CSV table of C-alpha atoms in Angstrom, one decimal:
chain,number,residue,atom,x,y,z
A,276,UNK,CA,0.0,0.0,0.0
A,277,UNK,CA,2.8,2.3,0.9
A,278,UNK,CA,4.7,1.5,-2.4
A,279,UNK,CA,1.6,2.2,-4.4
A,280,UNK,CA,1.2,5.3,-2.5
A,281,UNK,CA,4.8,6.3,-3.1
A,282,UNK,CA,4.4,5.4,-6.7
A,283,UNK,CA,1.3,7.5,-7.0
A,284,UNK,CA,2.9,10.3,-5.3
A,285,UNK,CA,6.1,10.1,-7.3
A,286,UNK,CA,4.1,9.7,-10.5
A,287,UNK,CA,2.1,12.8,-9.6
A,288,UNK,CA,5.0,15.1,-9.1
A,289,UNK,CA,6.2,15.1,-12.7
A,290,UNK,CA,2.6,15.7,-13.8
A,291,UNK,CA,2.3,18.7,-11.6
A,292,UNK,CA,5.6,20.2,-12.7
A,293,UNK,CA,4.7,19.7,-16.3
A,294,UNK,CA,1.4,21.5,-15.8
A,295,UNK,CA,3.2,24.4,-14.1
A,296,UNK,CA,5.8,24.6,-16.9
A,297,UNK,CA,3.0,24.7,-19.6
A,298,UNK,CA,1.2,27.5,-17.8
A,299,UNK,CA,4.4,29.5,-17.5
A,300,UNK,CA,5.0,29.2,-21.3
A,301,UNK,CA,1.4,30.3,-22.1
A,302,UNK,CA,1.7,33.2,-19.7
A,303,UNK,CA,5.0,34.4,-21.3
A,304,UNK,CA,3.5,34.3,-24.8
A,305,UNK,CA,0.5,36.3,-23.6
A,306,UNK,CA,2.7,39.0,-22.0
A,307,UNK,CA,4.8,39.1,-25.2
A,308,UNK,CA,1.7,39.7,-27.4
A,309,UNK,CA,0.4,42.4,-25.1
A,310,UNK,CA,3.8,44.1,-25.1
A,311,UNK,CA,3.8,43.9,-28.9
A,312,UNK,CA,0.3,45.3,-29.1
A,313,UNK,CA,1.2,48.2,-26.7
A,314,UNK,CA,4.4,48.8,-28.8
A,315,UNK,CA,2.4,48.8,-32.0
A,316,UNK,CA,-0.2,51.3,-30.6
A,317,UNK,CA,2.6,53.5,-29.3
A,318,UNK,CA,4.4,53.5,-32.7
A,319,UNK,CA,1.1,54.3,-34.5
A,320,UNK,CA,0.3,57.0,-32.0
A,321,UNK,CA,3.6,58.7,-32.6
A,322,UNK,CA,3.3,58.4,-36.4
A,323,UNK,CA,-0.3,59.8,-36.2
A,324,UNK,CA,0.7,62.7,-34.0
A,325,UNK,CA,3.6,63.5,-36.3
A,326,UNK,CA,1.4,63.4,-39.3
A,327,UNK,CA,-1.1,65.7,-37.6
A,328,UNK,CA,1.6,68.1,-36.6
A,329,UNK,CA,3.0,68.0,-40.2
A,330,UNK,CA,-0.4,68.8,-41.7
A,331,UNK,CA,-1.0,71.6,-39.2
A,332,UNK,CA,2.4,73.1,-40.0
A,333,UNK,CA,1.8,72.7,-43.7
A,334,UNK,CA,-1.7,74.3,-43.5
A,335,UNK,CA,-0.3,77.1,-41.3
A,336,UNK,CA,2.4,77.7,-43.9
A,337,UNK,CA,-0.2,77.7,-46.7
A,338,UNK,CA,-2.4,80.0,-44.7
A,339,UNK,CA,0.4,82.3,-44.0
A,340,UNK,CA,1.4,82.3,-47.6
A,341,UNK,CA,-2.1,83.1,-48.7
A,342,UNK,CA,-2.5,85.8,-46.1
A,343,UNK,CA,0.8,87.4,-47.2
A,344,UNK,CA,-0.3,87.2,-50.9
A,345,UNK,CA,-3.6,88.7,-49.9
A,346,UNK,CA,-2.0,91.7,-48.1
A,347,UNK,CA,0.3,92.2,-51.1
A,348,UNK,CA,-2.7,92.2,-53.5
A,349,UNK,CA,-4.6,94.7,-51.4
A,350,UNK,CA,-1.6,97.0,-51.3
A,351,UNK,CA,-1.2,96.8,-55.1
A,352,UNK,CA,-4.9,97.5,-55.6
A,353,UNK,CA,-4.7,100.7,-53.4
A,354,UNK,CA,-1.6,101.9,-55.2
A,355,UNK,CA,-3.2,101.3,-58.7
A,356,UNK,CA,-6.3,103.2,-57.7
A,357,UNK,CA,-4.2,106.2,-56.9
A,358,UNK,CA,-2.2,105.9,-60.2
A,359,UNK,CA,-5.4,105.5,-62.2
A,360,UNK,CA,-7.0,108.6,-60.6
A,361,UNK,CA,-3.8,110.5,-61.3
A,362,UNK,CA,-3.8,109.3,-64.9
A,363,UNK,CA,-7.4,110.5,-65.4
A,364,UNK,CA,-6.4,114.0,-64.2
A,365,UNK,CA,-3.3,114.1,-66.4
A,366,UNK,CA,-5.3,115.2,-69.5
A,367,UNK,CA,-7.5,118.3,-69.6
A,368,UNK,CA,-11.1,117.2,-69.5
A,369,UNK,CA,-10.1,113.8,-68.2
A,370,UNK,CA,-9.4,110.5,-70.0
A,371,UNK,CA,-12.4,108.7,-71.4
A,372,UNK,CA,-12.9,105.4,-69.5
A,373,UNK,CA,-10.8,106.6,-66.6
A,374,UNK,CA,-13.8,106.4,-64.2
A,375,UNK,CA,-14.5,102.9,-65.5
A,376,UNK,CA,-10.9,101.8,-64.9
A,377,UNK,CA,-11.0,103.2,-61.3
A,378,UNK,CA,-14.3,101.5,-60.7
A,379,UNK,CA,-12.9,98.1,-61.8
A,380,UNK,CA,-9.9,98.6,-59.5
A,381,UNK,CA,-12.1,99.6,-56.6
A,382,UNK,CA,-14.3,96.5,-57.1
A,383,UNK,CA,-11.2,94.3,-57.0
A,384,UNK,CA,-10.1,96.0,-53.8
A,385,UNK,CA,-13.5,95.5,-52.2
A,386,UNK,CA,-13.5,91.8,-53.1
A,387,UNK,CA,-10.0,91.4,-51.6
A,388,UNK,CA,-11.0,93.2,-48.4
A,389,UNK,CA,-14.0,90.8,-48.1
A,390,UNK,CA,-11.6,87.9,-48.3
A,391,UNK,CA,-9.4,89.5,-45.7
A,392,UNK,CA,-12.4,89.9,-43.4
A,393,UNK,CA,-13.3,86.2,-43.8
A,394,UNK,CA,-16.6,86.9,-45.7
A,395,UNK,CA,-15.4,85.2,-48.8
A,396,UNK,CA,-13.4,81.9,-48.9
A,397,UNK,CA,-11.1,81.4,-51.9
A,398,UNK,CA,-8.0,79.3,-52.7
A,399,UNK,CA,-4.5,80.7,-52.9
A,400,UNK,CA,-4.5,79.9,-56.7
A,401,UNK,CA,-7.5,82.3,-57.1
A,402,UNK,CA,-5.5,85.1,-55.6
A,403,UNK,CA,-2.8,84.6,-58.2
A,404,UNK,CA,-5.3,84.9,-61.0
A,405,UNK,CA,-7.3,88.0,-60.1
A,406,UNK,CA,-8.2,90.7,-62.6
A,407,UNK,CA,-5.6,92.8,-60.8
A,408,UNK,CA,-2.8,91.6,-63.2
A,409,UNK,CA,-4.6,92.8,-66.3
A,410,UNK,CA,-5.7,96.1,-64.7
A,411,UNK,CA,-2.2,96.7,-63.6
A,412,UNK,CA,-1.0,96.1,-67.1
A,413,UNK,CA,-3.5,98.7,-68.4
A,414,UNK,CA,-2.4,101.4,-65.9
A,415,UNK,CA,1.3,100.8,-66.7
A,416,UNK,CA,0.7,100.9,-70.5
A,417,UNK,CA,-1.2,104.2,-70.2
A,418,UNK,CA,1.6,105.7,-68.0
A,419,UNK,CA,4.1,104.9,-70.7
A,420,UNK,CA,2.4,106.5,-73.7
A,421,UNK,CA,1.7,110.1,-74.8
A,422,UNK,CA,-1.6,111.7,-75.5
A,423,UNK,CA,-3.8,109.0,-73.9
A,424,UNK,CA,-7.4,109.8,-74.9
A,425,UNK,CA,-9.2,106.8,-73.5
A,426,UNK,CA,-8.9,103.4,-71.7
A,427,UNK,CA,-11.1,100.4,-72.0
A,428,UNK,CA,-12.7,101.9,-75.1
A,429,UNK,CA,-15.3,99.8,-76.9
A,430,UNK,CA,-15.1,99.9,-80.7
A,431,UNK,CA,-17.7,98.4,-83.0
A,432,UNK,CA,-16.8,96.6,-86.2
A,433,UNK,CA,-18.0,94.1,-88.8
A,434,UNK,CA,-16.2,90.7,-88.9
A,435,UNK,CA,-15.2,88.7,-92.0
A,436,UNK,CA,-18.7,87.0,-91.9
A,437,UNK,CA,-20.4,90.4,-92.0
A,438,UNK,CA,-21.6,90.1,-88.4
A,439,UNK,CA,-21.4,93.1,-86.0
A,440,UNK,CA,-18.8,92.7,-83.2
A,441,UNK,CA,-17.3,94.8,-80.4
A,442,UNK,CA,-13.7,95.1,-79.4
A,443,UNK,CA,-12.3,96.5,-76.1
A,444,UNK,CA,-9.0,98.4,-76.6
A,445,UNK,CA,-7.3,98.8,-73.3
A,446,UNK,CA,-5.5,102.0,-74.1
A,447,UNK,CA,-6.0,104.5,-76.9
A,448,UNK,CA,-3.0,106.8,-77.1
A,449,UNK,CA,-1.3,109.3,-79.4
A,450,UNK,CA,-4.5,111.2,-80.0
A,451,UNK,CA,-6.2,108.0,-81.2
A,452,UNK,CA,-3.4,106.8,-83.5
A,453,UNK,CA,-2.3,104.0,-81.2
A,454,UNK,CA,-4.2,101.1,-79.8
A,455,UNK,CA,-2.8,99.0,-77.0
A,456,UNK,CA,-3.8,95.6,-75.8
A,457,UNK,CA,-2.3,95.0,-72.3
A,458,UNK,CA,-1.7,91.3,-71.6
A,459,UNK,CA,-1.0,90.0,-68.1
A,460,UNK,CA,-1.2,86.2,-68.7
A,461,UNK,CA,2.0,84.2,-68.5
A,462,UNK,CA,3.9,83.3,-71.6
A,463,UNK,CA,3.4,79.6,-71.0
A,464,UNK,CA,-0.4,79.8,-70.9
A,465,UNK,CA,-0.5,82.0,-74.0
A,466,UNK,CA,1.8,79.7,-75.9
A,467,UNK,CA,-0.2,76.6,-75.0
A,468,UNK,CA,-3.5,78.2,-76.1
A,469,UNK,CA,-1.8,79.1,-79.4
A,470,UNK,CA,-0.8,75.5,-79.9
A,471,UNK,CA,-4.5,74.5,-79.3
A,472,UNK,CA,-3.9,73.1,-75.8
A,473,UNK,CA,-5.9,75.7,-73.8
A,474,UNK,CA,-9.3,75.3,-72.4
A,475,UNK,CA,-12.4,75.1,-74.6
A,476,UNK,CA,-13.3,78.5,-75.9
A,477,UNK,CA,-9.9,80.1,-75.2
A,478,UNK,CA,-9.0,82.6,-78.0
A,479,UNK,CA,-5.3,82.7,-78.9
A,480,UNK,CA,-3.4,86.0,-79.0
A,481,UNK,CA,-3.0,85.6,-82.8
A,482,UNK,CA,-6.8,85.3,-83.2
A,483,UNK,CA,-7.3,88.4,-81.1
A,484,UNK,CA,-4.7,90.2,-83.2
A,485,UNK,CA,-6.7,89.4,-86.3
A,486,UNK,CA,-9.8,91.0,-84.6
A,487,UNK,CA,-7.8,94.1,-83.8
A,488,UNK,CA,-6.6,94.4,-87.4
A,489,UNK,CA,-10.1,94.0,-88.7
A,490,UNK,CA,-11.5,96.6,-86.3
A,491,UNK,CA,-8.7,99.1,-86.8
A,492,UNK,CA,-9.2,99.1,-90.6
A,493,UNK,CA,-12.7,100.2,-90.0
A,494,UNK,CA,-11.8,102.9,-87.5
A,495,UNK,CA,-9.3,105.2,-89.3
A,496,UNK,CA,-7.9,108.2,-87.5
A,497,UNK,CA,-7.1,111.1,-89.8
A,498,UNK,CA,-7.4,108.7,-92.7
A,499,UNK,CA,-4.8,106.3,-91.2
A,500,UNK,CA,-5.4,103.0,-89.5
A,501,UNK,CA,-4.5,103.0,-85.8
A,502,UNK,CA,-1.1,101.4,-85.0
A,503,UNK,CA,-1.6,98.3,-82.8
A,504,UNK,CA,0.7,97.4,-79.9
A,505,UNK,CA,0.4,94.2,-77.8
A,506,UNK,CA,2.1,94.8,-74.5
A,507,UNK,CA,3.1,91.6,-72.6
A,508,UNK,CA,3.7,91.9,-68.9
A,509,UNK,CA,4.5,88.3,-68.3
A,510,UNK,CA,6.6,87.6,-71.4
A,511,UNK,CA,5.7,86.2,-74.8
A,512,UNK,CA,7.3,83.3,-76.7
A,513,UNK,CA,9.5,84.2,-79.6
A,514,UNK,CA,7.4,82.3,-82.2
A,515,UNK,CA,4.3,84.2,-81.2
A,516,UNK,CA,6.2,87.5,-81.2
A,517,UNK,CA,7.5,86.8,-84.7
A,518,UNK,CA,4.0,86.0,-85.9
A,519,UNK,CA,2.5,89.2,-84.5
A,520,UNK,CA,5.2,91.3,-86.1
A,521,UNK,CA,4.6,89.6,-89.4
A,522,UNK,CA,1.0,90.7,-89.1
A,523,UNK,CA,2.1,94.3,-88.5
A,524,UNK,CA,1.5,94.4,-84.8
A,525,UNK,CA,4.2,95.9,-82.5
A,526,UNK,CA,5.3,93.8,-79.5
A,527,UNK,CA,6.3,95.2,-76.1
A,528,UNK,CA,7.7,93.1,-73.2
A,529,UNK,CA,10.2,90.3,-72.7
A,530,UNK,CA,10.5,87.9,-75.7
A,531,UNK,CA,11.5,84.5,-74.4
A,532,UNK,CA,12.8,81.4,-76.1
A,533,UNK,CA,11.1,78.0,-76.5
A,534,UNK,CA,12.6,74.5,-76.3
A,535,UNK,CA,11.4,71.5,-78.3
A,536,UNK,CA,9.8,68.8,-76.3
A,537,UNK,CA,11.7,66.3,-78.4
A,538,UNK,CA,14.5,66.9,-75.8
A,539,UNK,CA,12.1,65.7,-73.1
A,540,UNK,CA,10.4,62.6,-74.6
A,541,UNK,CA,8.7,61.8,-71.3
A,542,UNK,CA,6.6,65.0,-71.7
A,543,UNK,CA,5.4,63.8,-75.1
A,544,UNK,CA,3.1,61.1,-73.7
A,545,UNK,CA,-0.5,61.9,-74.7
A,546,UNK,CA,-3.0,62.4,-71.9
A,547,UNK,CA,-6.1,60.1,-71.5
A,548,UNK,CA,-8.2,62.8,-73.1
A,549,UNK,CA,-6.1,62.8,-76.3
A,550,UNK,CA,-6.9,60.5,-79.2
A,551,UNK,CA,-4.4,58.3,-80.9
A,552,UNK,CA,-4.3,60.4,-84.1
A,553,UNK,CA,-2.9,63.4,-82.2
A,554,UNK,CA,0.5,61.7,-81.9
A,555,UNK,CA,2.2,63.5,-84.9
A,556,UNK,CA,1.0,66.9,-83.6
A,557,UNK,CA,2.7,66.3,-80.3
A,558,UNK,CA,6.1,66.4,-82.1
A,559,UNK,CA,5.4,70.0,-83.0
A,560,UNK,CA,4.9,71.1,-79.4
A,561,UNK,CA,7.4,73.5,-77.8
A,562,UNK,CA,7.9,74.5,-74.2
A,563,UNK,CA,8.5,78.1,-73.1
A,564,UNK,CA,11.9,78.8,-71.5
A,565,UNK,CA,11.2,81.9,-69.3
A,566,UNK,CA,14.8,82.0,-68.1
A,567,UNK,CA,16.1,82.5,-71.7
A,568,UNK,CA,15.1,86.1,-72.6
A,569,UNK,CA,15.9,86.9,-76.2
A,570,UNK,CA,14.9,90.5,-76.2
A,571,UNK,CA,13.2,93.1,-74.0
A,572,UNK,CA,11.2,95.7,-75.9
A,573,UNK,CA,10.1,98.8,-73.9
A,574,UNK,CA,7.5,101.4,-74.8
A,575,UNK,CA,8.9,104.4,-76.6
A,576,UNK,CA,8.0,107.8,-75.1
A,577,UNK,CA,6.7,108.8,-78.6
A,578,UNK,CA,5.4,106.8,-81.5
A,579,UNK,CA,5.7,108.2,-85.0
A,580,UNK,CA,2.3,108.4,-86.7
A,581,UNK,CA,1.2,109.5,-90.1
A,582,UNK,CA,0.0,113.0,-89.5
A,583,UNK,CA,-2.6,114.3,-92.0
A,584,UNK,CA,-1.2,117.5,-93.6
A,585,UNK,CA,-4.5,118.7,-95.1
A,586,UNK,CA,-7.0,120.9,-93.2
A,587,UNK,CA,-10.6,121.7,-94.3
A,588,UNK,CA,-12.0,124.9,-92.8
A,589,UNK,CA,-15.6,125.0,-91.7
A,590,UNK,CA,-17.6,128.3,-91.6
A,591,UNK,CA,-17.4,128.4,-87.8
A,592,UNK,CA,-13.6,128.2,-88.0
A,593,UNK,CA,-13.3,130.9,-90.6
A,594,UNK,CA,-15.4,133.2,-88.3
A,595,UNK,CA,-13.5,132.3,-85.2
A,596,UNK,CA,-10.1,132.9,-86.9
A,597,UNK,CA,-11.0,136.5,-87.8
A,598,UNK,CA,-13.3,137.4,-84.8
A,599,UNK,CA,-12.4,140.5,-82.8
A,600,UNK,CA,-12.8,138.3,-79.7
A,601,UNK,CA,-9.7,136.3,-80.8
A,602,UNK,CA,-7.7,139.5,-81.1
A,603,UNK,CA,-8.1,141.1,-77.8
A,604,UNK,CA,-11.7,142.3,-78.1
A,605,UNK,CA,-12.9,140.1,-75.3
A,606,UNK,CA,-13.0,142.7,-72.5
A,607,UNK,CA,-16.6,143.7,-72.9
A,608,UNK,CA,-20.0,142.8,-71.6
A,609,UNK,CA,-22.2,142.7,-74.7
A,610,UNK,CA,-25.9,143.1,-74.9
A,611,UNK,CA,-26.2,139.6,-76.3
A,612,UNK,CA,-25.7,137.0,-73.6
A,613,UNK,CA,-24.0,134.5,-75.9
A,614,UNK,CA,-21.4,137.1,-76.9
A,615,UNK,CA,-20.7,137.9,-73.3
A,616,UNK,CA,-20.2,134.2,-72.6
A,617,UNK,CA,-17.8,133.8,-75.5
A,618,UNK,CA,-15.8,136.8,-74.4
A,619,UNK,CA,-15.5,135.3,-70.9
A,620,UNK,CA,-14.4,132.0,-72.4
A,621,UNK,CA,-11.8,133.8,-74.5
A,622,UNK,CA,-10.4,135.6,-71.4
A,623,UNK,CA,-10.0,132.2,-69.7
A,624,UNK,CA,-8.6,130.4,-72.7
A,625,UNK,CA,-7.5,131.9,-76.0
A,626,UNK,CA,-8.6,130.0,-79.1
A,627,UNK,CA,-6.4,131.6,-81.8
A,628,UNK,CA,-3.1,130.0,-80.6
A,629,UNK,CA,-4.8,126.6,-80.7
A,630,UNK,CA,-6.0,127.2,-84.3
A,631,UNK,CA,-2.7,128.5,-85.5
A,632,UNK,CA,-0.8,125.6,-83.9
A,633,UNK,CA,-3.0,123.0,-85.6
A,634,UNK,CA,-2.9,124.8,-89.0
A,635,UNK,CA,0.9,125.3,-89.0
A,636,UNK,CA,2.7,123.6,-91.9
A,637,UNK,CA,-0.5,122.2,-93.3
A,638,UNK,CA,-2.3,122.8,-96.6
A,639,UNK,CA,-5.5,124.7,-96.1
A,640,UNK,CA,-8.7,124.1,-98.0
A,641,UNK,CA,-12.3,125.3,-97.9
A,642,UNK,CA,-15.2,124.4,-100.2
A,643,UNK,CA,-17.0,127.1,-102.3
A,644,UNK,CA,-20.2,126.9,-100.2
A,645,UNK,CA,-18.3,127.5,-97.0
A,646,UNK,CA,-16.4,130.5,-98.4
A,647,UNK,CA,-19.6,132.0,-100.0
A,648,UNK,CA,-21.6,131.7,-96.7
A,649,UNK,CA,-18.7,133.1,-94.7
A,650,UNK,CA,-18.5,136.2,-97.0
A,651,UNK,CA,-22.2,136.7,-96.7
A,652,UNK,CA,-22.1,136.6,-92.8
A,653,UNK,CA,-19.0,138.9,-92.9
A,654,UNK,CA,-20.8,141.4,-95.1
A,655,UNK,CA,-23.7,141.5,-92.7
A,656,UNK,CA,-22.0,141.4,-89.3
A,657,UNK,CA,-18.3,142.0,-89.7
A,658,UNK,CA,-16.4,145.0,-88.6
A,659,UNK,CA,-13.5,146.6,-90.6
A,660,UNK,CA,-10.8,144.7,-88.8
A,661,UNK,CA,-12.6,141.4,-89.1
A,662,UNK,CA,-13.1,142.0,-92.9
A,663,UNK,CA,-9.4,142.8,-93.4
A,664,UNK,CA,-8.3,139.7,-91.6
A,665,UNK,CA,-10.8,137.6,-93.6
A,666,UNK,CA,-9.3,138.9,-96.9
A,667,UNK,CA,-5.8,137.9,-95.8
A,668,UNK,CA,-7.1,134.5,-94.6
A,669,UNK,CA,-8.9,133.6,-97.9
A,670,UNK,CA,-5.6,134.3,-99.8
A,671,UNK,CA,-4.0,131.4,-97.8
A,672,UNK,CA,-6.7,129.0,-98.6
A,673,UNK,CA,-7.3,126.6,-101.5
A,674,UNK,CA,-10.9,127.2,-102.4
A,675,UNK,CA,-12.2,124.0,-104.0
A,676,UNK,CA,-15.6,123.0,-105.6
A,677,UNK,CA,-18.2,121.3,-103.4
A,678,UNK,CA,-17.5,117.6,-103.5
A,679,UNK,CA,-19.2,115.7,-100.6
A,680,UNK,CA,-18.2,112.1,-100.1
A,681,UNK,CA,-20.7,109.2,-100.6
A,682,UNK,CA,-20.8,108.3,-96.9
A,683,UNK,CA,-21.6,112.0,-96.1
A,684,UNK,CA,-24.5,112.0,-98.6
A,685,UNK,CA,-25.9,108.8,-96.9
A,686,UNK,CA,-26.6,110.8,-93.7
A,687,UNK,CA,-30.2,111.4,-92.9
A,688,UNK,CA,-31.1,115.1,-92.5
A,689,UNK,CA,-32.1,116.3,-89.0
A,690,UNK,CA,-32.0,119.4,-86.8
A,691,UNK,CA,-28.2,119.0,-86.5
A,692,UNK,CA,-27.5,117.7,-90.0
A,693,UNK,CA,-28.4,120.1,-92.8
A,694,UNK,CA,-27.3,120.2,-96.4
A,695,UNK,CA,-24.6,122.9,-95.9
A,696,UNK,CA,-22.9,120.9,-93.1
A,697,UNK,CA,-23.1,117.8,-95.3
A,698,UNK,CA,-21.4,119.6,-98.1
A,699,UNK,CA,-18.6,121.1,-96.0
A,700,UNK,CA,-17.8,118.0,-94.0
A,701,UNK,CA,-18.3,115.7,-97.0
A,702,UNK,CA,-15.8,117.8,-99.0
A,703,UNK,CA,-13.2,117.5,-96.3
A,704,UNK,CA,-13.9,113.7,-96.3
A,705,UNK,CA,-13.3,113.5,-100.1
A,706,UNK,CA,-10.1,115.6,-99.8
A,707,UNK,CA,-8.9,113.3,-96.9
A,708,UNK,CA,-8.5,116.5,-94.9
A,709,UNK,CA,-9.2,117.1,-91.2
A,710,UNK,CA,-12.2,119.5,-90.9
A,711,UNK,CA,-11.7,122.2,-88.3
A,712,UNK,CA,-15.0,123.2,-86.8
A,713,UNK,CA,-16.9,124.5,-83.7
A,714,UNK,CA,-20.0,122.6,-84.9
A,715,UNK,CA,-19.7,119.7,-82.4
A,716,UNK,CA,-23.5,119.0,-82.7
A,717,UNK,CA,-23.1,117.9,-86.3
A,718,UNK,CA,-20.1,115.7,-85.5
A,719,UNK,CA,-22.0,113.9,-82.8
A,720,UNK,CA,-25.2,113.5,-84.9
A,721,UNK,CA,-23.2,112.0,-87.8
A,722,UNK,CA,-21.3,109.7,-85.4
A,723,UNK,CA,-24.7,108.5,-84.1
A,724,UNK,CA,-25.5,107.5,-87.6
A,725,UNK,CA,-22.3,105.5,-87.9
A,726,UNK,CA,-20.3,108.1,-89.9
A,727,UNK,CA,-17.2,109.3,-88.1
A,728,UNK,CA,-15.5,112.3,-89.6
A,729,UNK,CA,-11.8,113.3,-88.9
A,730,UNK,CA,-12.2,116.6,-87.1
A,731,UNK,CA,-10.5,119.2,-84.9
A,732,UNK,CA,-13.1,120.8,-82.6
A,733,UNK,CA,-12.6,124.1,-81.0
A,734,UNK,CA,-14.7,126.7,-79.1
A,735,UNK,CA,-16.8,129.1,-81.2
A,736,UNK,CA,-16.2,132.8,-81.5
A,737,UNK,CA,-18.7,135.1,-83.2
A,738,UNK,CA,-18.1,138.4,-85.1
A,739,UNK,CA,-18.3,141.1,-82.4
A,740,UNK,CA,-16.4,144.1,-83.7
A,741,UNK,CA,-19.6,145.9,-84.8
A,742,UNK,CA,-21.1,145.2,-81.4
A,743,UNK,CA,-18.4,146.8,-79.3
A,744,UNK,CA,-19.9,150.3,-79.6
A,745,UNK,CA,-23.0,149.2,-77.7
A,746,UNK,CA,-21.1,146.9,-75.3
A,747,UNK,CA,-19.9,147.8,-71.8
A,748,UNK,CA,-16.1,147.8,-71.4
A,749,UNK,CA,-14.8,145.8,-68.4
A,750,UNK,CA,-13.1,147.7,-65.6
A,751,UNK,CA,-9.3,147.5,-65.8
A,752,UNK,CA,-9.1,145.5,-62.5
A,753,UNK,CA,-11.5,142.8,-64.0
A,754,UNK,CA,-9.4,142.7,-67.2
A,755,UNK,CA,-6.1,142.3,-65.3
A,756,UNK,CA,-7.6,139.6,-63.0
A,757,UNK,CA,-9.0,137.7,-65.9
A,758,UNK,CA,-5.8,137.8,-67.9
A,759,UNK,CA,-3.9,136.2,-64.9
């Protein structure tokens, strides 16, 4: 019994130890797994935290970059508004379209300020492509040219299909002889559009140039087509510049080289949207190299234009040229209100120097009807000094038969358009001469009917010498003050 007991007890020992050893192994594996799980969680937590920090830093950097760009755009907008306002004041009577340009700039500033205030959410890329770039180009173009008469001027013309179109000319300078298109887009974008790789509906610069040429041929200034300048403020590729120059358009800005994409075959892979038959065209693609500037063409301070050397004198100009008001007889208060007003205008601004400056070195013409009616008025109202000056003036003029142009004869008669004016302006049109006149009403009325005459408009002066006897001379003090 004892041996069995000892055997049982001895047999039971190894079994107990084996069970204990097995439990220890299982417990160690469990702890190992837990430690591994904890380690994995710890690693992932660190990675996640670092990723979160990285994204926050990146977003902060982007946010700071956008904010910096926004502040810069606002500063530029404010500066451009000041420059545009100064530009409008630089010409007596203002620059046509100057208020429109200022209005567009103020609208851009207002939008940017809304973004700054958090009222409008936009991407950084949108800040880079605001209208500010184009408006800035317009201001800088106008600042670099002489005799700017208008900005953002809309011209009407008929296209090659006979349909009526409109064209916006950014700057009209040199008294109307120069048209400028200011272009703020980057050379790369312009070049890609030209190659047919722009967005649907994008019009290439070359196509726009064709529109400008078509419109300019229908809008002669003093019988010459306006000279066209394309001003590039973010460069232009050399092939495009050459094409524009071949068309007769002047180019301003940096002209940059292009590289063939044959040197970069990896860039010749067609996109998913391109069909298989486009393969050969890809070989013609070039890439703009902005770093390689081939030429930089700046605006000249003056651009030579074909100046018309013929002048046609209207009756109002003949009268103004010989009027006593134009020769010092403006220091009176006349019984007729209109004469008193003209005398006051003359004291403020003399007309004769303007007429003589325009007529200098030009060939003078007047049609028979104008001279005949002028003589009739002179015989009725003219004083001795005015008649003497008229005799001397007529000797300097080529008196020609009435010969109104066809387009003048197409005008429909109205209160502002009578047969005498048609004859005078139409004769000047036939002679390809600039008609000098104070009859601005006729010019506007004709323009409203689509007939634009080449004119030099001045203030009117009546014959007053015979009226001086009944007029009240101005006190010397008033005369002195008005002259200063």
